Backbone as a printed PyTorch tensor [residue, N CA C, xyz], in Angstrom:
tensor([[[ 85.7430,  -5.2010, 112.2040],
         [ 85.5570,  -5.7490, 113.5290],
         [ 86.5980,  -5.2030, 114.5060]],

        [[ 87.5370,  -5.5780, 113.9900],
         [ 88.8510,  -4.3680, 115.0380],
         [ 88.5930,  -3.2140, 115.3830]],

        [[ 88.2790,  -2.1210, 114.2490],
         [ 87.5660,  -1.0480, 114.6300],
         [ 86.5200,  -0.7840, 115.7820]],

        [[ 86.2500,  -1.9910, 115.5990],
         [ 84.8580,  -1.6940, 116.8240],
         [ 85.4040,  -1.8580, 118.3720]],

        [[ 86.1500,  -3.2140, 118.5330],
         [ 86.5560,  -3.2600, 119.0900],
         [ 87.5680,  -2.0290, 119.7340]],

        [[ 88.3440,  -1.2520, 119.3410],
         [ 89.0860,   0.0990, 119.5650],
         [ 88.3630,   0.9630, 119.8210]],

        [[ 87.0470,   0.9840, 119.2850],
         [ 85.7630,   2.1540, 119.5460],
         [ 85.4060,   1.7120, 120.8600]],

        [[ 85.0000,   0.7390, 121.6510],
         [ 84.6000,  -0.0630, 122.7820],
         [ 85.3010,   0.6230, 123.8600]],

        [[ 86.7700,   0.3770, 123.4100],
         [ 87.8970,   0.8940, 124.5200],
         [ 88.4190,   1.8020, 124.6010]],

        [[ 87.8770,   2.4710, 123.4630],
         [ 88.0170,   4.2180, 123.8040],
         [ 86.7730,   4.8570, 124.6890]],

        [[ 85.5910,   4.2690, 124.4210],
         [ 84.2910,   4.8060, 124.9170],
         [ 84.4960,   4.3190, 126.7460]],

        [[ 84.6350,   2.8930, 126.7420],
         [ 84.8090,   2.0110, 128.1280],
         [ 86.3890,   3.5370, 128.9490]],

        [[ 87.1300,   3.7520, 128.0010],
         [ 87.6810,   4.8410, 128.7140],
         [ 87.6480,   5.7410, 129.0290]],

        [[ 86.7800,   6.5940, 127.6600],
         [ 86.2750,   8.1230, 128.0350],
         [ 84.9420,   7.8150, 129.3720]],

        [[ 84.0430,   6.7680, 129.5620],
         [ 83.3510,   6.9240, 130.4840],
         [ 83.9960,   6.6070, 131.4900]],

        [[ 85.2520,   6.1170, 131.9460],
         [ 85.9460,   5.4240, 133.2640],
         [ 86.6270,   6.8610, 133.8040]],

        [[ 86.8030,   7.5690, 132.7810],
         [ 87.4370,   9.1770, 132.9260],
         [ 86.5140,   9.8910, 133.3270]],

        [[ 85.3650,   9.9450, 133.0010],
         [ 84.2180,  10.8690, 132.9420],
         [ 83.8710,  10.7090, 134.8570]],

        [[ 83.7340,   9.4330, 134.9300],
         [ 83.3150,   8.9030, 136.1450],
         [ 84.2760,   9.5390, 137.3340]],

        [[ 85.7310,   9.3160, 136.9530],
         [ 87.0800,   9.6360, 138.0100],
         [ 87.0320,  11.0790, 137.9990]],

        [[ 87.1080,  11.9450, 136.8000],
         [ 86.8440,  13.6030, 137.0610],
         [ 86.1230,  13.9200, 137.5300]],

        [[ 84.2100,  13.3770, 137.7240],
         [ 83.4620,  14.2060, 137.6680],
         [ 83.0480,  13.2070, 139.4460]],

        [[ 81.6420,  13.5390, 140.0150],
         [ 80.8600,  13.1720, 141.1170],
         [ 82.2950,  12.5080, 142.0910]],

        [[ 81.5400,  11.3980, 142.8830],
         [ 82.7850,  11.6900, 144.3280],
         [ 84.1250,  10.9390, 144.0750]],

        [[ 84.7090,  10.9490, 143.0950],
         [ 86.4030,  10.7960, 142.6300],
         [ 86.5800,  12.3820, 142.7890]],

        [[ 85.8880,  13.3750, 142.2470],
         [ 86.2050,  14.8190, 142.0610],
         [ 85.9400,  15.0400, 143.7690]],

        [[ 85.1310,  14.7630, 143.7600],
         [ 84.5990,  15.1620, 145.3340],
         [ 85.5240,  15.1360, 146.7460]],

        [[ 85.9180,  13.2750, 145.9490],
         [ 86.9450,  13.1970, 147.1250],
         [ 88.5400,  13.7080, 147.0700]],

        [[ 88.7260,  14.5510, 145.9310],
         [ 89.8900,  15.2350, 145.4550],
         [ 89.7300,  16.5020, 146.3090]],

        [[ 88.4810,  17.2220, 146.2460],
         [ 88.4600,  18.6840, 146.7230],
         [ 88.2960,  18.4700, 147.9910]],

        [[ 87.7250,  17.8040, 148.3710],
         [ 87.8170,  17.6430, 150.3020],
         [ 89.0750,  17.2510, 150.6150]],

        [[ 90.0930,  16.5690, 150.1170],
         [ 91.5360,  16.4730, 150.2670],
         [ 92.4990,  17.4960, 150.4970]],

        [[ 92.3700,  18.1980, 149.2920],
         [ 92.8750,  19.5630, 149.0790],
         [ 92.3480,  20.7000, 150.2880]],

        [[ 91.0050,  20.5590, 150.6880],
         [ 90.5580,  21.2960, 151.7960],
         [ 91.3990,  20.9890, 153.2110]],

        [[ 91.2940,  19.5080, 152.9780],
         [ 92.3050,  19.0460, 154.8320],
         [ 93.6580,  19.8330, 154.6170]],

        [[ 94.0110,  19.6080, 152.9770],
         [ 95.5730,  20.0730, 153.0050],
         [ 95.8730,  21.1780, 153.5270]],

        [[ 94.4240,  22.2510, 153.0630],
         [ 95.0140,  23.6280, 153.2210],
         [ 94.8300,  23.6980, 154.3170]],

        [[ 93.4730,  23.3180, 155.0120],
         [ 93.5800,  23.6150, 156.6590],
         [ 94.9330,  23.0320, 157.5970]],

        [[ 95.4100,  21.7530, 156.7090],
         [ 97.1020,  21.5680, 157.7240],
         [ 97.9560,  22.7060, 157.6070]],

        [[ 97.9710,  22.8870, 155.9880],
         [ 99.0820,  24.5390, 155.8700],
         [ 98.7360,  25.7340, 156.7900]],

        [[ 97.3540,  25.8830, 156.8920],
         [ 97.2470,  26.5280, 158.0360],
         [ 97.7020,  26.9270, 159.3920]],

        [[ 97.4590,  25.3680, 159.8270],
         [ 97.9060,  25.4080, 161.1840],
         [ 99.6210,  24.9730, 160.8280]],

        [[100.1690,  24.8570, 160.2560],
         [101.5430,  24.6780, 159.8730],
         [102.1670,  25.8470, 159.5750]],

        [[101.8790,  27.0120, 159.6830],
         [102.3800,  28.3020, 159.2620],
         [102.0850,  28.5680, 161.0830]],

        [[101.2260,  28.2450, 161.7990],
         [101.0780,  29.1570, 163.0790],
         [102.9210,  28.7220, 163.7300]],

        [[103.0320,  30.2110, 164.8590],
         [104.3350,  30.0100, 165.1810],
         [103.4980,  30.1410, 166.8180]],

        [[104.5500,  29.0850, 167.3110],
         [104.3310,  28.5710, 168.6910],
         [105.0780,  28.8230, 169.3740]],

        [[104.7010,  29.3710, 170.7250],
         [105.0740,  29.9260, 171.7580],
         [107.0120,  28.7960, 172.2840]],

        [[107.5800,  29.7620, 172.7690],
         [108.8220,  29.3370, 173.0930],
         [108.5560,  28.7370, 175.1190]],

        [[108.8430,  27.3680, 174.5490],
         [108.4540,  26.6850, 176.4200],
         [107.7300,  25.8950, 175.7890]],

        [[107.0920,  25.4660, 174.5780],
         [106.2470,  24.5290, 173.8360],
         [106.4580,  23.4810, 173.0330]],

        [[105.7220,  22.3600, 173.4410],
         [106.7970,  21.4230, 172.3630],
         [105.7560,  20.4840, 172.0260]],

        [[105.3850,  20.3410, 170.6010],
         [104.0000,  19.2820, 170.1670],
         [104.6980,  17.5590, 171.0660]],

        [[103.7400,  17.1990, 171.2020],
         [103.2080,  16.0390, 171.7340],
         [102.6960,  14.5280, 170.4180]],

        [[101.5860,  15.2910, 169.6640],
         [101.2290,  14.3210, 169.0130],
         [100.2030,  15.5180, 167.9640]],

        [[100.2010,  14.6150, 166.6900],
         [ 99.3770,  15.4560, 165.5340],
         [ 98.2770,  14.6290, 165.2720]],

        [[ 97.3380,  15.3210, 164.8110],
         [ 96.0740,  14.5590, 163.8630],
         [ 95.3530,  15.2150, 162.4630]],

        [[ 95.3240,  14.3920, 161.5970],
         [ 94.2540,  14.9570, 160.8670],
         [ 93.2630,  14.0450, 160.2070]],

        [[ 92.0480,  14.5310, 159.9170],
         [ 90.9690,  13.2980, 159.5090],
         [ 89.9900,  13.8370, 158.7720]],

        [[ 89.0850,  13.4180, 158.1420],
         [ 87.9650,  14.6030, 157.4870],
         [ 86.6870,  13.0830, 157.2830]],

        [[ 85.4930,  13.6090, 157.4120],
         [ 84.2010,  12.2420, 157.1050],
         [ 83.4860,  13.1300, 158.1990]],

        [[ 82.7990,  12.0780, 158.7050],
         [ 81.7200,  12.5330, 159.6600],
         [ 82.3880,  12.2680, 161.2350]],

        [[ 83.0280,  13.2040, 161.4710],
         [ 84.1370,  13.3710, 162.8100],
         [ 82.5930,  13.1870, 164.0330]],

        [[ 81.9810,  14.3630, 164.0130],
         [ 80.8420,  14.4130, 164.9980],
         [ 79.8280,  14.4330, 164.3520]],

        [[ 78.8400,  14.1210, 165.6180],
         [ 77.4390,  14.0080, 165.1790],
         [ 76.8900,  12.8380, 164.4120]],

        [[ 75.7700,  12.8960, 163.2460],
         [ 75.4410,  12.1710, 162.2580],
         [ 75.0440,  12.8390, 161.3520]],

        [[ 74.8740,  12.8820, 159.3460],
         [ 74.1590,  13.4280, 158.9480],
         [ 74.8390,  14.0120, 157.9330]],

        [[ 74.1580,  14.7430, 156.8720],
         [ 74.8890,  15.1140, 155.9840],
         [ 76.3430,  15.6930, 155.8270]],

        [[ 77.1910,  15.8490, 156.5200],
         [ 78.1560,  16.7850, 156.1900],
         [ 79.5980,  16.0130, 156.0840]],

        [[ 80.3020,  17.1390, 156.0840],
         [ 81.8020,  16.6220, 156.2420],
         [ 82.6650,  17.6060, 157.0960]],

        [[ 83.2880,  16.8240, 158.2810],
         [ 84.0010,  17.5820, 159.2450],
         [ 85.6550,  17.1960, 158.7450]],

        [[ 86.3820,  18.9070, 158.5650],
         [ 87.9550,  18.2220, 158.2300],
         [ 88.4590,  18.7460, 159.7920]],

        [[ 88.9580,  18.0740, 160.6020],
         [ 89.7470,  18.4800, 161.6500],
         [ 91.7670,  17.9140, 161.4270]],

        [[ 92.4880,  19.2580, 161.5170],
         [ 93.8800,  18.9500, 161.9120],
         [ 94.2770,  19.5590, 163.1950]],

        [[ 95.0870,  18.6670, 163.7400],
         [ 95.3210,  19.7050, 165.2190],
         [ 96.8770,  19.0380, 165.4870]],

        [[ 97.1970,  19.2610, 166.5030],
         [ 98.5490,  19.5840, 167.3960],
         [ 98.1640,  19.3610, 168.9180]],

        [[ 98.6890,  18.2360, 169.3700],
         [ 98.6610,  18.4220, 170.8920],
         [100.0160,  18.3810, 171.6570]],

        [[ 99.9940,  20.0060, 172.3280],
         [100.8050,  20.6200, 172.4500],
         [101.2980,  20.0190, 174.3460]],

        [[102.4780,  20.3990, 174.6950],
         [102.9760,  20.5920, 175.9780],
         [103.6020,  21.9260, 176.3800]],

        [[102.9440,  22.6260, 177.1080],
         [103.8490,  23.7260, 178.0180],
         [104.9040,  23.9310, 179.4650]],

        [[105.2870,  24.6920, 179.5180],
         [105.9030,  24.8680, 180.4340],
         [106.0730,  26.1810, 181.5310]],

        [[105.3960,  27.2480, 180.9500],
         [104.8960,  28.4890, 180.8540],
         [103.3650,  28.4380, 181.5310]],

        [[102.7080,  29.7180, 182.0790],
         [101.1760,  29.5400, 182.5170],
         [100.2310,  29.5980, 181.1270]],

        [[ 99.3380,  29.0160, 181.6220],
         [ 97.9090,  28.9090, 180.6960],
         [ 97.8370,  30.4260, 180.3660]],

        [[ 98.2170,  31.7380, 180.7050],
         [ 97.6750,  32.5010, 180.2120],
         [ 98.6750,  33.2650, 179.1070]],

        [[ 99.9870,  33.1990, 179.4800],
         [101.4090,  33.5600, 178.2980],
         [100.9230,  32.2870, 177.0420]],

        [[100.5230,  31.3140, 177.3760],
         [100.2840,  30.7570, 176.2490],
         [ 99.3460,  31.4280, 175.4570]],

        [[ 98.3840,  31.6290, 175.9930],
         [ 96.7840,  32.0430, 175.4280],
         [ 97.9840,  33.6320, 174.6880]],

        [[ 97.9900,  34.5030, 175.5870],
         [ 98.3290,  35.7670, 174.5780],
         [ 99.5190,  35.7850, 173.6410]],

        [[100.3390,  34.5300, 174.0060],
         [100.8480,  33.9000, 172.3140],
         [100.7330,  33.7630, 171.8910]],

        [[ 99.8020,  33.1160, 171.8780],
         [ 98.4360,  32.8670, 170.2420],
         [ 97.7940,  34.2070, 169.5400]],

        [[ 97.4550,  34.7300, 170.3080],
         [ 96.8460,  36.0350, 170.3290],
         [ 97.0560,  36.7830, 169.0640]],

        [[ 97.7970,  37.0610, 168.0850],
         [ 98.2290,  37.3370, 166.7530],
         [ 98.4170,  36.1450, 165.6720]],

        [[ 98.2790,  35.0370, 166.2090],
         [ 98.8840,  33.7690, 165.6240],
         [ 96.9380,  33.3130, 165.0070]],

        [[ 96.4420,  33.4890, 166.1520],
         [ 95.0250,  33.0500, 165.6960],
         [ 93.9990,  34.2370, 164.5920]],

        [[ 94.5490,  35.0820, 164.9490],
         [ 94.0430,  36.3090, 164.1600],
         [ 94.2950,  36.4430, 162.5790]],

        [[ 95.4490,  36.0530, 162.2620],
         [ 96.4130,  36.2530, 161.0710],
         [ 95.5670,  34.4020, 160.5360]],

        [[ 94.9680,  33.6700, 161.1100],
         [ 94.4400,  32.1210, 160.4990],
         [ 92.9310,  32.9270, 160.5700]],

        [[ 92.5990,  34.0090, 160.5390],
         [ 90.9650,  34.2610, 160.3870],
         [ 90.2410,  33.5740, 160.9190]],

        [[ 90.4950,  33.2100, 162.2190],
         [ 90.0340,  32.3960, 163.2630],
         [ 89.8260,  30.9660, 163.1270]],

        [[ 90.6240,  30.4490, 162.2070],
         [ 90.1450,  29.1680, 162.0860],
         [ 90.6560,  28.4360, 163.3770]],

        [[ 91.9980,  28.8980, 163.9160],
         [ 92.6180,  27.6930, 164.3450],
         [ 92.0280,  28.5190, 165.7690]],

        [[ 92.0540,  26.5900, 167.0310],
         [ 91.8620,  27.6050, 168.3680],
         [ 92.5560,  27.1690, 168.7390]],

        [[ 92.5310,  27.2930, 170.5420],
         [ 93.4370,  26.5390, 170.8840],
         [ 92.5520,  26.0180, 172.2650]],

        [[ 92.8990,  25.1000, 173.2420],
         [ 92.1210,  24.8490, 174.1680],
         [ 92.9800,  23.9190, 175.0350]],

        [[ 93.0540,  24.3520, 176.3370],
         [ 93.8180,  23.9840, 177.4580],
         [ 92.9440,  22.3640, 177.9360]],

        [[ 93.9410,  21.1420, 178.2690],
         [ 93.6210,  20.0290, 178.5300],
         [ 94.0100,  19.8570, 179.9120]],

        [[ 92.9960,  20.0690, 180.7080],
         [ 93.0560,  20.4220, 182.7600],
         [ 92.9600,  19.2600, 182.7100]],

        [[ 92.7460,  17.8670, 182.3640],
         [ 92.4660,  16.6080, 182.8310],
         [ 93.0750,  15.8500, 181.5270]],

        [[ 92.8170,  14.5500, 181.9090],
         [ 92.8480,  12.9920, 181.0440],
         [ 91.8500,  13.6260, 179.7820]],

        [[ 90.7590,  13.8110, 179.6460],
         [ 89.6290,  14.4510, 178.9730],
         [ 89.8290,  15.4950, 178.3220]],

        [[ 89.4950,  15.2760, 177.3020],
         [ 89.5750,  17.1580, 176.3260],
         [ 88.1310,  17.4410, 176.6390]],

        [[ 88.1030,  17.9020, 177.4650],
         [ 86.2430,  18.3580, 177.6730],
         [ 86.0780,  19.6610, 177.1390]],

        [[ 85.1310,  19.6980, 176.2090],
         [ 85.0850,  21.2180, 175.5250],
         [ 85.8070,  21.3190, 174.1260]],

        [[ 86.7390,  20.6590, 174.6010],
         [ 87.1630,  21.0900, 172.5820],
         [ 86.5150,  20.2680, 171.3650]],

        [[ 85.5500,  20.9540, 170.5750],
         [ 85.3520,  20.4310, 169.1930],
         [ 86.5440,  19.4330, 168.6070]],

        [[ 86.6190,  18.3680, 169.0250],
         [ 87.5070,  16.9780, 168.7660],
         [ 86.7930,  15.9130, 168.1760]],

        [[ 87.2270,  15.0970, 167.2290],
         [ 86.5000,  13.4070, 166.5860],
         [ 86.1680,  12.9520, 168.0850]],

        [[ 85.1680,  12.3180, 167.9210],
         [ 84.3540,  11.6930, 169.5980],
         [ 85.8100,  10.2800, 170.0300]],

        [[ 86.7840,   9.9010, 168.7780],
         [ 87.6550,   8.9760, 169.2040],
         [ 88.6600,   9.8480, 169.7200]],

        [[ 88.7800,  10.8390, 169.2740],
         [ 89.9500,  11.5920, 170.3620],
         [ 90.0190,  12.4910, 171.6710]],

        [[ 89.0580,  11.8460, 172.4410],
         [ 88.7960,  13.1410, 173.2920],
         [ 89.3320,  12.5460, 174.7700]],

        [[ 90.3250,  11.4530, 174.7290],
         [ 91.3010,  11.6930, 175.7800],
         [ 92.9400,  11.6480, 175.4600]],

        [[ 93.3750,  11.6570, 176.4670],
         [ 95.0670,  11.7980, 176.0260],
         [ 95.6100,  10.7920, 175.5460]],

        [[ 95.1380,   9.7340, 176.0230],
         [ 95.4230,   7.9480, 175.4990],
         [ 95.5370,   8.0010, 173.9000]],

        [[ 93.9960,   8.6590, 173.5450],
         [ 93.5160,   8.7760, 172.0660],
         [ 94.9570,   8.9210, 171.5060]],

        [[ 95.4450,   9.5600, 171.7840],
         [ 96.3540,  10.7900, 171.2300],
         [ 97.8810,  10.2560, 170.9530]],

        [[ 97.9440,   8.9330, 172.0150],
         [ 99.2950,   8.4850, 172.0050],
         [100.3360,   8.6480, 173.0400]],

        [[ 99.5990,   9.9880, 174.0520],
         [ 99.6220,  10.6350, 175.4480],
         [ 99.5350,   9.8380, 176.4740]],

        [[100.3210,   9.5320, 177.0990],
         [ 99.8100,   9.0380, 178.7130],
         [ 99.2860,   9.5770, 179.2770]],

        [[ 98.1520,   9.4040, 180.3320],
         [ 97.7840,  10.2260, 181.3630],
         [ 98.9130,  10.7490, 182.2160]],

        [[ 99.3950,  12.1890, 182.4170],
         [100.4790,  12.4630, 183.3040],
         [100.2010,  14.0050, 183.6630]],

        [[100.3670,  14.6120, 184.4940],
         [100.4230,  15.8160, 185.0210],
         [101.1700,  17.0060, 184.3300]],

        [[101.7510,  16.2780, 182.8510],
         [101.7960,  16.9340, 181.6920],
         [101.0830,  18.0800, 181.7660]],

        [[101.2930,  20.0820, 181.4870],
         [ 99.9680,  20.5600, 181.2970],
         [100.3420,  20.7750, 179.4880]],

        [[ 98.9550,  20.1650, 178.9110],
         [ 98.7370,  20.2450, 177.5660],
         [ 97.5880,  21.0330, 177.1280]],

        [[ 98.1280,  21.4230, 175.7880],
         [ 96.6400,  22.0230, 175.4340],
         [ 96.8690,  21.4840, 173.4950]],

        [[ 95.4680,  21.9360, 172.8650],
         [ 95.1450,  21.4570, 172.1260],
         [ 95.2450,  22.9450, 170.9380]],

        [[ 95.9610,  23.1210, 169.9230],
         [ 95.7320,  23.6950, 168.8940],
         [ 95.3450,  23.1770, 167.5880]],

        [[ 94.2500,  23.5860, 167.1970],
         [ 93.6100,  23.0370, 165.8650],
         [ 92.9340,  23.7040, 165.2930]],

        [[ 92.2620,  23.1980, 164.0390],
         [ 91.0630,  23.8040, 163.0090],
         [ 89.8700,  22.5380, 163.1260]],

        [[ 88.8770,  23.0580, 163.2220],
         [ 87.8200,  21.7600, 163.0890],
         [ 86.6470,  22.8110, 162.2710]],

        [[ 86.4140,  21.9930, 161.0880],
         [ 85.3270,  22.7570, 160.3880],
         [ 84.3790,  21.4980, 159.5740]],

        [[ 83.0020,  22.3410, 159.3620],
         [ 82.6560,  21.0660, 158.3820],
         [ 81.7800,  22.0440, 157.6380]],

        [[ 81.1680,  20.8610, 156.0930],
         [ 81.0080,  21.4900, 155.0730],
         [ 79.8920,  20.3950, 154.6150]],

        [[ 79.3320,  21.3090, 153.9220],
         [ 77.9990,  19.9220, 152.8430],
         [ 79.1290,  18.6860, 152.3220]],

        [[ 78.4490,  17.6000, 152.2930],
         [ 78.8350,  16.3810, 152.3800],
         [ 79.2390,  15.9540, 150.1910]],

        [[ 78.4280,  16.8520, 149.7320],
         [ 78.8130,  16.4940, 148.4380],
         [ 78.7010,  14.9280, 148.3320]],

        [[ 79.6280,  14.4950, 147.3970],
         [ 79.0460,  13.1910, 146.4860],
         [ 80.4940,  12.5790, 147.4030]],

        [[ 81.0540,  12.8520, 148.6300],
         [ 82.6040,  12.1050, 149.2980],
         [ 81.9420,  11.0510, 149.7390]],

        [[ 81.9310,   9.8000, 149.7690],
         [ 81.5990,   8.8980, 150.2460],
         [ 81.8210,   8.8100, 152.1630]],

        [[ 82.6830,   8.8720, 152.3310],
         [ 83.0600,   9.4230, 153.6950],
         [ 82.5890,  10.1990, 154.5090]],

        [[ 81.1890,  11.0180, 153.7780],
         [ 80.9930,  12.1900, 154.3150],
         [ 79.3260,  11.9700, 154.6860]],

        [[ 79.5840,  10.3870, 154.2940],
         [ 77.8560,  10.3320, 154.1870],
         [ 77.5920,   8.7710, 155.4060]]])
């Protein structure tokens, strides 16, 4: 009878294992590892001198839209001091060497209008930012991918 009992709780374990390695325990491991690398990403870019981050984000599920997938976005919201365009051709080798993942996108208003952003971050408030005559812009990665078995993603 002991025996059996020990057989029970080896089986009740090999399937509690089976379950955590395999479908969305695994799932939600590799979409993790995906946000990670896209932060190392943008964590290796080197930023223009006159620049100074503001506020960070990162998130991964269903950022936009509805529907099968999974969006991982990390970004940086940046402050300059320099024109919109020494910024832009600062990047200019910085975005090339990330195989275009990362962009970058100038914030002319309260509103990030135009940048691929989570629909909760698309003003400066979002962000932790006051509205101020601040000129900011936005460097990030926003990508998405089949939704797999991540719960988050569905």
């Amino acid at each position: 009878m002991n025996s059996r009992k020990w057989l029970g709780a080896f089986c009740g374990f090999v399937t509690v294992g089976a379950i955590y390695f395999s479908g969305p325990c695994a799932d939600m491991r590799i979409n993790n590892a995906q946000l990670d690398h896209y932060a190392d990403v943008l964590a290796r870019v080197r930023h223009p001198v006159g620049t100074r981050r503001l506020s960070t984000e990162r998130d991964l599920g269903i950022l936009v839209g509805s529907g099968n997938h999974c969006d991982f976005f990390v970004a940086e919201l940046r402050e300059f001091d320099t024109s919109w365009a020494d910024v832009q051709a600062a990047y200019a080798d910085a975005l090339a060497e990330s195989e275009h993942l990362v962009k970058i996108h100038l914030v002319a208003d309260e509103q990030l209008e135009g940048a691929h952003v989570p629909y909760l971050l698309h003003t400066r408030q979002a962000w932790g930012v006051p509205p101020t005559k601040t000129n900011a812009y936005l460097v990030y990665i926003f990508q998405s991918d089949t939704a797999n078995l991540d719960l988050r993603c569905h």
